[in-house]
Amino acid sequence: MLLNAVVIVLREVLEASLIISVFLALSQILNRSLKWMLLALVLGLVSGFIYAGTISTVSTAFGGIGQEIVNATINILIFMALVIFVTAVPHQNMQRCRRLTVIAIMSTVILAIMREGSEVLLFITGFIGVPDLLGPVLMGGAVGAGLGVSVGVFIYYFIVNLIPRHGVWVGYLLLLLVAGSLMSQAVEFLIQADLLTSSEPIWNSSNIIDEHSVAGQLLFALLGYEATPQTSQVIAYICSMVALFCVAMFSFIKRDRN
């Protein structure tokens, strides 16, 4: 149970930690005030508590598929915020784009913490009535959270210590991976809700890296790894990354022409 708690909490914390660390680093490179990030962290934690506290009501909504719909919606909203962010970054001489950058960062961080934080809370609170397991779960959760935060700290210092122009592109690369993972998960939620048609897995790499193993969970958090992805998930993963890349490039080209 201890190892399971480490892996489960690490997976959830690592996803949020990755997003927060990238935006913290990019905020510093872009000379943005970090007070907005602190506000987003607080609002994200509050939202996570509220979401976890109302999860039973959410789950029974829309004929029992409420949680899948809400989670898919959260992922899509984060993707849209990422699109706004990469669109606005090249035009920081415009006040409107500077505001959009802050709004996109805050929205992404709040939604990411809301979703991942609520899942950690639900996992931990599920053992409150089991005293023999609660201690190991809390200990494992603390270790997993510590590892996830440590990875985020490493990514932050790695980006801010690069040449600013290189730091921005490394941040963009990580956001591309986040975008692909988010949209792949969104499609998976919609398949679970029977709103999209299920299909046979396009490949099975379970014998190489089991997605339930520590390595699989880490790859899921960093790259959105699925051992048995369906065709629609792979399409969503690739298309979302390509779309975000094209939007970013178009925005930089437009700035250079002006």
CSV table of C-alpha atoms in Angstrom, one decimal:
chain,number,residue,atom,x,y,z
A,1,MET,CA,0.0,0.0,0.0
A,2,LEU,CA,2.9,2.3,0.8
A,3,LEU,CA,4.4,2.0,-2.7
A,4,ASN,CA,0.9,2.3,-4.3
A,5,ALA,CA,0.3,5.5,-2.4
A,6,VAL,CA,3.7,6.8,-3.5
A,7,VAL,CA,3.0,6.1,-7.2
A,8,ILE,CA,-0.6,7.3,-7.2
A,9,VAL,CA,0.1,10.6,-5.4
A,10,LEU,CA,3.3,11.1,-7.5
A,11,ARG,CA,1.4,10.8,-10.7
A,12,GLU,CA,-1.2,13.4,-9.7
A,13,VAL,CA,1.3,15.8,-8.1
A,14,LEU,CA,3.8,15.5,-11.0
A,15,GLU,CA,1.2,16.6,-13.6
A,16,ALA,CA,0.3,19.7,-11.7
A,17,SER,CA,4.0,20.3,-10.7
A,18,LEU,CA,5.1,20.2,-14.3
A,19,ILE,CA,2.5,22.9,-15.3
A,20,ILE,CA,3.3,25.1,-12.3
A,21,SER,CA,7.0,24.9,-12.7
A,22,VAL,CA,6.9,25.7,-16.4
A,23,PHE,CA,4.7,28.7,-15.9
A,24,LEU,CA,6.7,29.9,-12.9
A,25,ALA,CA,9.8,29.8,-15.0
A,26,LEU,CA,8.1,31.5,-18.0
A,27,SER,CA,6.6,34.1,-15.7
A,28,GLN,CA,10.1,35.0,-14.5
A,29,ILE,CA,11.5,35.1,-18.0
A,30,LEU,CA,8.6,37.3,-19.1
A,31,ASN,CA,9.0,39.6,-16.1
A,32,ARG,CA,5.5,38.7,-14.8
A,33,SER,CA,4.6,39.3,-11.2
A,34,LEU,CA,4.5,36.1,-9.2
A,35,LYS,CA,1.7,37.3,-7.0
A,36,TRP,CA,-0.7,36.1,-9.7
A,37,MET,CA,0.8,32.7,-9.4
A,38,LEU,CA,0.4,32.6,-5.7
A,39,LEU,CA,-3.2,33.7,-6.0
A,40,ALA,CA,-3.8,30.9,-8.6
A,41,LEU,CA,-2.3,28.4,-6.2
A,42,VAL,CA,-4.6,29.4,-3.4
A,43,LEU,CA,-7.7,29.4,-5.7
A,44,GLY,CA,-6.6,26.1,-7.2
A,45,LEU,CA,-6.4,24.5,-3.7
A,46,VAL,CA,-9.8,25.9,-2.7
A,47,SER,CA,-11.3,24.6,-5.9
A,48,GLY,CA,-9.8,21.2,-5.4
A,49,PHE,CA,-11.4,21.0,-1.9
A,50,ILE,CA,-14.8,22.0,-3.3
A,51,TYR,CA,-14.6,19.6,-6.2
A,52,ALA,CA,-13.6,16.7,-3.9
A,53,GLY,CA,-16.3,17.6,-1.5
A,54,THR,CA,-19.0,17.6,-4.2
A,55,ILE,CA,-17.7,14.7,-6.2
A,56,SER,CA,-20.6,12.4,-5.3
A,57,THR,CA,-23.1,15.0,-6.7
A,58,VAL,CA,-21.0,15.6,-9.8
A,59,SER,CA,-20.6,11.9,-10.5
A,60,THR,CA,-24.4,11.3,-10.5
A,61,ALA,CA,-25.1,14.3,-12.8
A,62,PHE,CA,-25.9,13.8,-16.5
A,63,GLY,CA,-27.2,10.3,-15.9
A,64,GLY,CA,-24.1,9.1,-14.0
A,65,ILE,CA,-21.4,10.5,-16.3
A,66,GLY,CA,-21.0,13.8,-14.7
A,67,GLN,CA,-17.4,13.2,-13.4
A,68,GLU,CA,-16.2,12.1,-16.8
A,69,ILE,CA,-17.8,15.2,-18.5
A,70,VAL,CA,-16.4,17.6,-15.9
A,71,ASN,CA,-12.9,16.1,-16.1
A,72,ALA,CA,-12.9,16.2,-19.9
A,73,THR,CA,-14.2,19.8,-19.8
A,74,ILE,CA,-11.4,20.8,-17.4
A,75,ASN,CA,-8.7,19.3,-19.7
A,76,ILE,CA,-10.2,21.0,-22.8
A,77,LEU,CA,-10.3,24.4,-20.9
A,78,ILE,CA,-6.7,24.0,-19.9
A,79,PHE,CA,-5.8,23.3,-23.5
A,80,MET,CA,-7.6,26.4,-24.6
A,81,ALA,CA,-5.7,28.4,-22.0
A,82,LEU,CA,-2.5,27.1,-23.4
A,83,VAL,CA,-3.5,28.2,-26.9
A,84,ILE,CA,-4.2,31.7,-25.5
A,85,PHE,CA,-0.9,31.7,-23.7
A,86,VAL,CA,1.3,30.8,-26.7
A,87,THR,CA,-0.7,33.3,-28.9
A,88,ALA,CA,-0.2,36.2,-26.5
A,89,VAL,CA,3.5,35.6,-25.5
A,90,PRO,CA,5.1,37.0,-28.7
A,91,HIS,CA,3.1,40.3,-28.3
A,92,GLN,CA,4.1,41.4,-24.8
A,93,ASN,CA,4.5,45.0,-25.9
A,94,MET,CA,0.7,45.1,-26.1
A,95,GLN,CA,-1.1,45.6,-22.8
A,96,ARG,CA,-4.0,43.4,-23.9
A,97,CYS,CA,-1.7,40.5,-24.6
A,98,ARG,CA,0.1,40.9,-21.2
A,99,ARG,CA,-3.3,40.6,-19.5
A,100,LEU,CA,-4.1,37.5,-21.6
A,101,THR,CA,-0.8,35.9,-20.6
A,102,VAL,CA,-1.6,36.3,-16.9
A,103,ILE,CA,-5.2,35.1,-17.3
A,104,ALA,CA,-4.0,32.0,-19.2
A,105,ILE,CA,-1.4,31.2,-16.6
A,106,MET,CA,-3.9,31.6,-13.7
A,107,SER,CA,-6.6,29.6,-15.5
A,108,THR,CA,-4.3,26.7,-16.3
A,109,VAL,CA,-2.8,26.6,-12.8
A,110,ILE,CA,-6.2,26.8,-11.0
A,111,LEU,CA,-7.8,24.1,-13.2
A,112,ALA,CA,-4.7,21.8,-13.0
A,113,ILE,CA,-4.6,22.0,-9.2
A,114,MET,CA,-8.4,21.6,-8.9
A,115,ARG,CA,-8.4,18.4,-10.8
A,116,GLU,CA,-5.2,16.8,-9.5
A,117,GLY,CA,-5.7,18.1,-6.0
A,118,SER,CA,-9.2,16.7,-5.7
A,119,GLU,CA,-8.0,13.3,-6.9
A,120,VAL,CA,-5.3,13.2,-4.2
A,121,LEU,CA,-7.8,14.3,-1.5
A,122,LEU,CA,-10.3,11.6,-2.6
A,123,PHE,CA,-7.6,9.0,-2.5
A,124,ILE,CA,-6.3,9.9,0.9
A,125,THR,CA,-9.8,10.4,2.5
A,126,GLY,CA,-10.8,7.0,1.2
A,127,PHE,CA,-8.6,5.5,4.0
A,128,ILE,CA,-9.8,7.6,6.9
A,129,GLY,CA,-12.0,4.8,8.1
A,130,VAL,CA,-9.2,2.2,7.8
A,131,PRO,CA,-6.7,3.1,10.6
A,132,ASP,CA,-4.3,0.3,9.7
A,133,LEU,CA,-3.8,1.6,6.2
A,134,LEU,CA,-4.2,5.3,6.8
A,135,GLY,CA,-0.6,5.7,8.2
A,136,PRO,CA,1.2,4.0,5.3
A,137,VAL,CA,-1.0,5.9,2.8
A,138,LEU,CA,-0.2,9.2,4.4
A,139,MET,CA,3.5,8.4,4.5
A,140,GLY,CA,3.4,7.2,0.9
A,141,GLY,CA,1.5,10.2,-0.2
A,142,ALA,CA,4.0,12.5,1.5
A,143,VAL,CA,6.8,10.8,-0.3
A,144,GLY,CA,5.0,10.9,-3.7
A,145,ALA,CA,4.2,14.6,-3.2
A,146,GLY,CA,7.7,15.3,-2.3
A,147,LEU,CA,9.1,13.6,-5.3
A,148,GLY,CA,6.6,15.4,-7.6
A,149,VAL,CA,7.4,18.8,-6.2
A,150,SER,CA,11.2,18.0,-6.5
A,151,VAL,CA,10.8,17.3,-10.2
A,152,GLY,CA,8.9,20.5,-10.6
A,153,VAL,CA,11.7,22.5,-8.8
A,154,PHE,CA,14.3,20.8,-11.0
A,155,ILE,CA,12.4,21.8,-14.2
A,156,TYR,CA,11.9,25.4,-12.9
A,157,TYR,CA,15.6,25.9,-12.2
A,158,PHE,CA,16.6,24.2,-15.5
A,159,ILE,CA,14.5,26.6,-17.5
A,160,VAL,CA,15.4,29.8,-15.7
A,161,ASN,CA,19.1,29.1,-16.0
A,162,LEU,CA,18.9,28.8,-19.8
A,163,ILE,CA,19.4,31.7,-22.1
A,164,PRO,CA,15.9,33.4,-22.0
A,165,ARG,CA,15.1,32.6,-25.6
A,166,HIS,CA,16.1,29.0,-25.1
A,167,GLY,CA,14.1,28.8,-21.9
A,168,VAL,CA,11.0,30.0,-23.6
A,169,TRP,CA,11.3,27.2,-26.3
A,170,VAL,CA,12.0,24.5,-23.7
A,171,GLY,CA,8.9,25.7,-21.8
A,172,TYR,CA,6.9,25.6,-25.0
A,173,LEU,CA,8.1,22.0,-25.7
A,174,LEU,CA,6.9,20.9,-22.3
A,175,LEU,CA,3.6,22.7,-22.8
A,176,LEU,CA,3.2,20.8,-26.1
A,177,LEU,CA,3.6,17.5,-24.2
A,178,VAL,CA,1.1,18.7,-21.6
A,179,ALA,CA,-1.3,19.6,-24.3
A,180,GLY,CA,-1.1,16.2,-26.0
A,181,SER,CA,-1.6,14.4,-22.7
A,182,LEU,CA,-4.5,16.6,-21.7
A,183,MET,CA,-6.4,16.1,-24.9
A,184,SER,CA,-5.7,12.3,-25.0
A,185,GLN,CA,-7.1,12.1,-21.5
A,186,ALA,CA,-10.1,14.2,-22.5
A,187,VAL,CA,-10.9,11.7,-25.2
A,188,GLU,CA,-10.5,8.8,-22.8
A,189,PHE,CA,-13.0,10.4,-20.4
A,190,LEU,CA,-15.5,10.9,-23.2
A,191,ILE,CA,-15.0,7.3,-24.3
A,192,GLN,CA,-15.7,6.2,-20.7
A,193,ALA,CA,-18.9,8.3,-20.7
A,194,ASP,CA,-19.9,6.6,-24.0
A,195,LEU,CA,-20.0,9.9,-25.7
A,196,LEU,CA,-17.2,8.8,-28.2
A,197,THR,CA,-17.0,5.4,-29.8
A,198,SER,CA,-14.6,2.9,-28.3
A,199,SER,CA,-12.2,1.0,-30.6
A,200,GLU,CA,-9.5,-1.6,-30.3
A,201,PRO,CA,-6.1,-0.3,-29.0
A,202,ILE,CA,-3.9,0.8,-31.8
A,203,TRP,CA,-0.9,-0.9,-30.0
A,204,ASN,CA,-0.1,-2.7,-26.8
A,205,SER,CA,3.2,-1.8,-25.1
A,206,SER,CA,2.3,-3.3,-21.7
A,207,ASN,CA,4.9,-6.0,-22.1
A,208,ILE,CA,7.6,-3.2,-22.5
A,209,ILE,CA,6.3,-0.6,-19.9
A,210,ASP,CA,3.3,-1.4,-17.9
A,211,GLU,CA,1.3,1.8,-17.4
A,212,HIS,CA,0.5,0.8,-13.8
A,213,SER,CA,4.2,0.5,-13.0
A,214,VAL,CA,6.3,3.3,-11.5
A,215,ALA,CA,7.9,3.9,-14.8
A,216,GLY,CA,4.6,3.9,-16.6
A,217,GLN,CA,3.0,6.3,-14.1
A,218,LEU,CA,6.0,8.7,-14.5
A,219,LEU,CA,5.8,8.5,-18.3
A,220,PHE,CA,2.0,9.1,-18.1
A,221,ALA,CA,2.6,12.3,-16.0
A,222,LEU,CA,5.3,13.6,-18.2
A,223,LEU,CA,4.2,12.4,-21.7
A,224,GLY,CA,0.7,11.1,-21.3
A,225,TYR,CA,1.9,7.6,-21.8
A,226,GLU,CA,-0.8,4.9,-22.5
A,227,ALA,CA,0.1,1.3,-23.0
A,228,THR,CA,-3.0,0.6,-25.0
A,229,PRO,CA,-4.2,3.8,-26.5
A,230,GLN,CA,-7.2,3.9,-28.9
A,231,THR,CA,-7.0,5.5,-32.3
A,232,SER,CA,-9.0,8.6,-31.2
A,233,GLN,CA,-6.6,9.2,-28.3
A,234,VAL,CA,-3.6,9.1,-30.6
A,235,ILE,CA,-5.2,11.4,-33.1
A,236,ALA,CA,-6.2,13.8,-30.3
A,237,TYR,CA,-2.6,13.7,-28.9
A,238,ILE,CA,-0.9,14.4,-32.2
A,239,CYS,CA,-3.4,17.0,-33.4
A,240,SER,CA,-3.4,19.0,-30.2
A,241,MET,CA,0.4,19.2,-30.2
A,242,VAL,CA,0.5,20.2,-33.9
A,243,ALA,CA,-2.3,22.8,-33.3
A,244,LEU,CA,-0.5,24.3,-30.4
A,245,PHE,CA,2.8,24.4,-32.3
A,246,CYS,CA,1.3,26.0,-35.4
A,247,VAL,CA,-0.5,28.6,-33.3
A,248,ALA,CA,2.8,29.5,-31.5
A,249,MET,CA,4.8,29.7,-34.8
A,250,PHE,CA,2.1,31.8,-36.5
A,251,SER,CA,2.0,34.2,-33.6
A,252,PHE,CA,5.8,34.6,-33.7
A,253,ILE,CA,5.8,35.1,-37.5
A,254,LYS,CA,3.0,37.7,-37.2
A,255,ARG,CA,5.0,39.6,-34.6
A,256,ASP,CA,8.2,39.6,-36.8
A,257,ARG,CA,6.2,40.8,-39.8
A,258,ASN,CA,4.8,43.7,-37.8
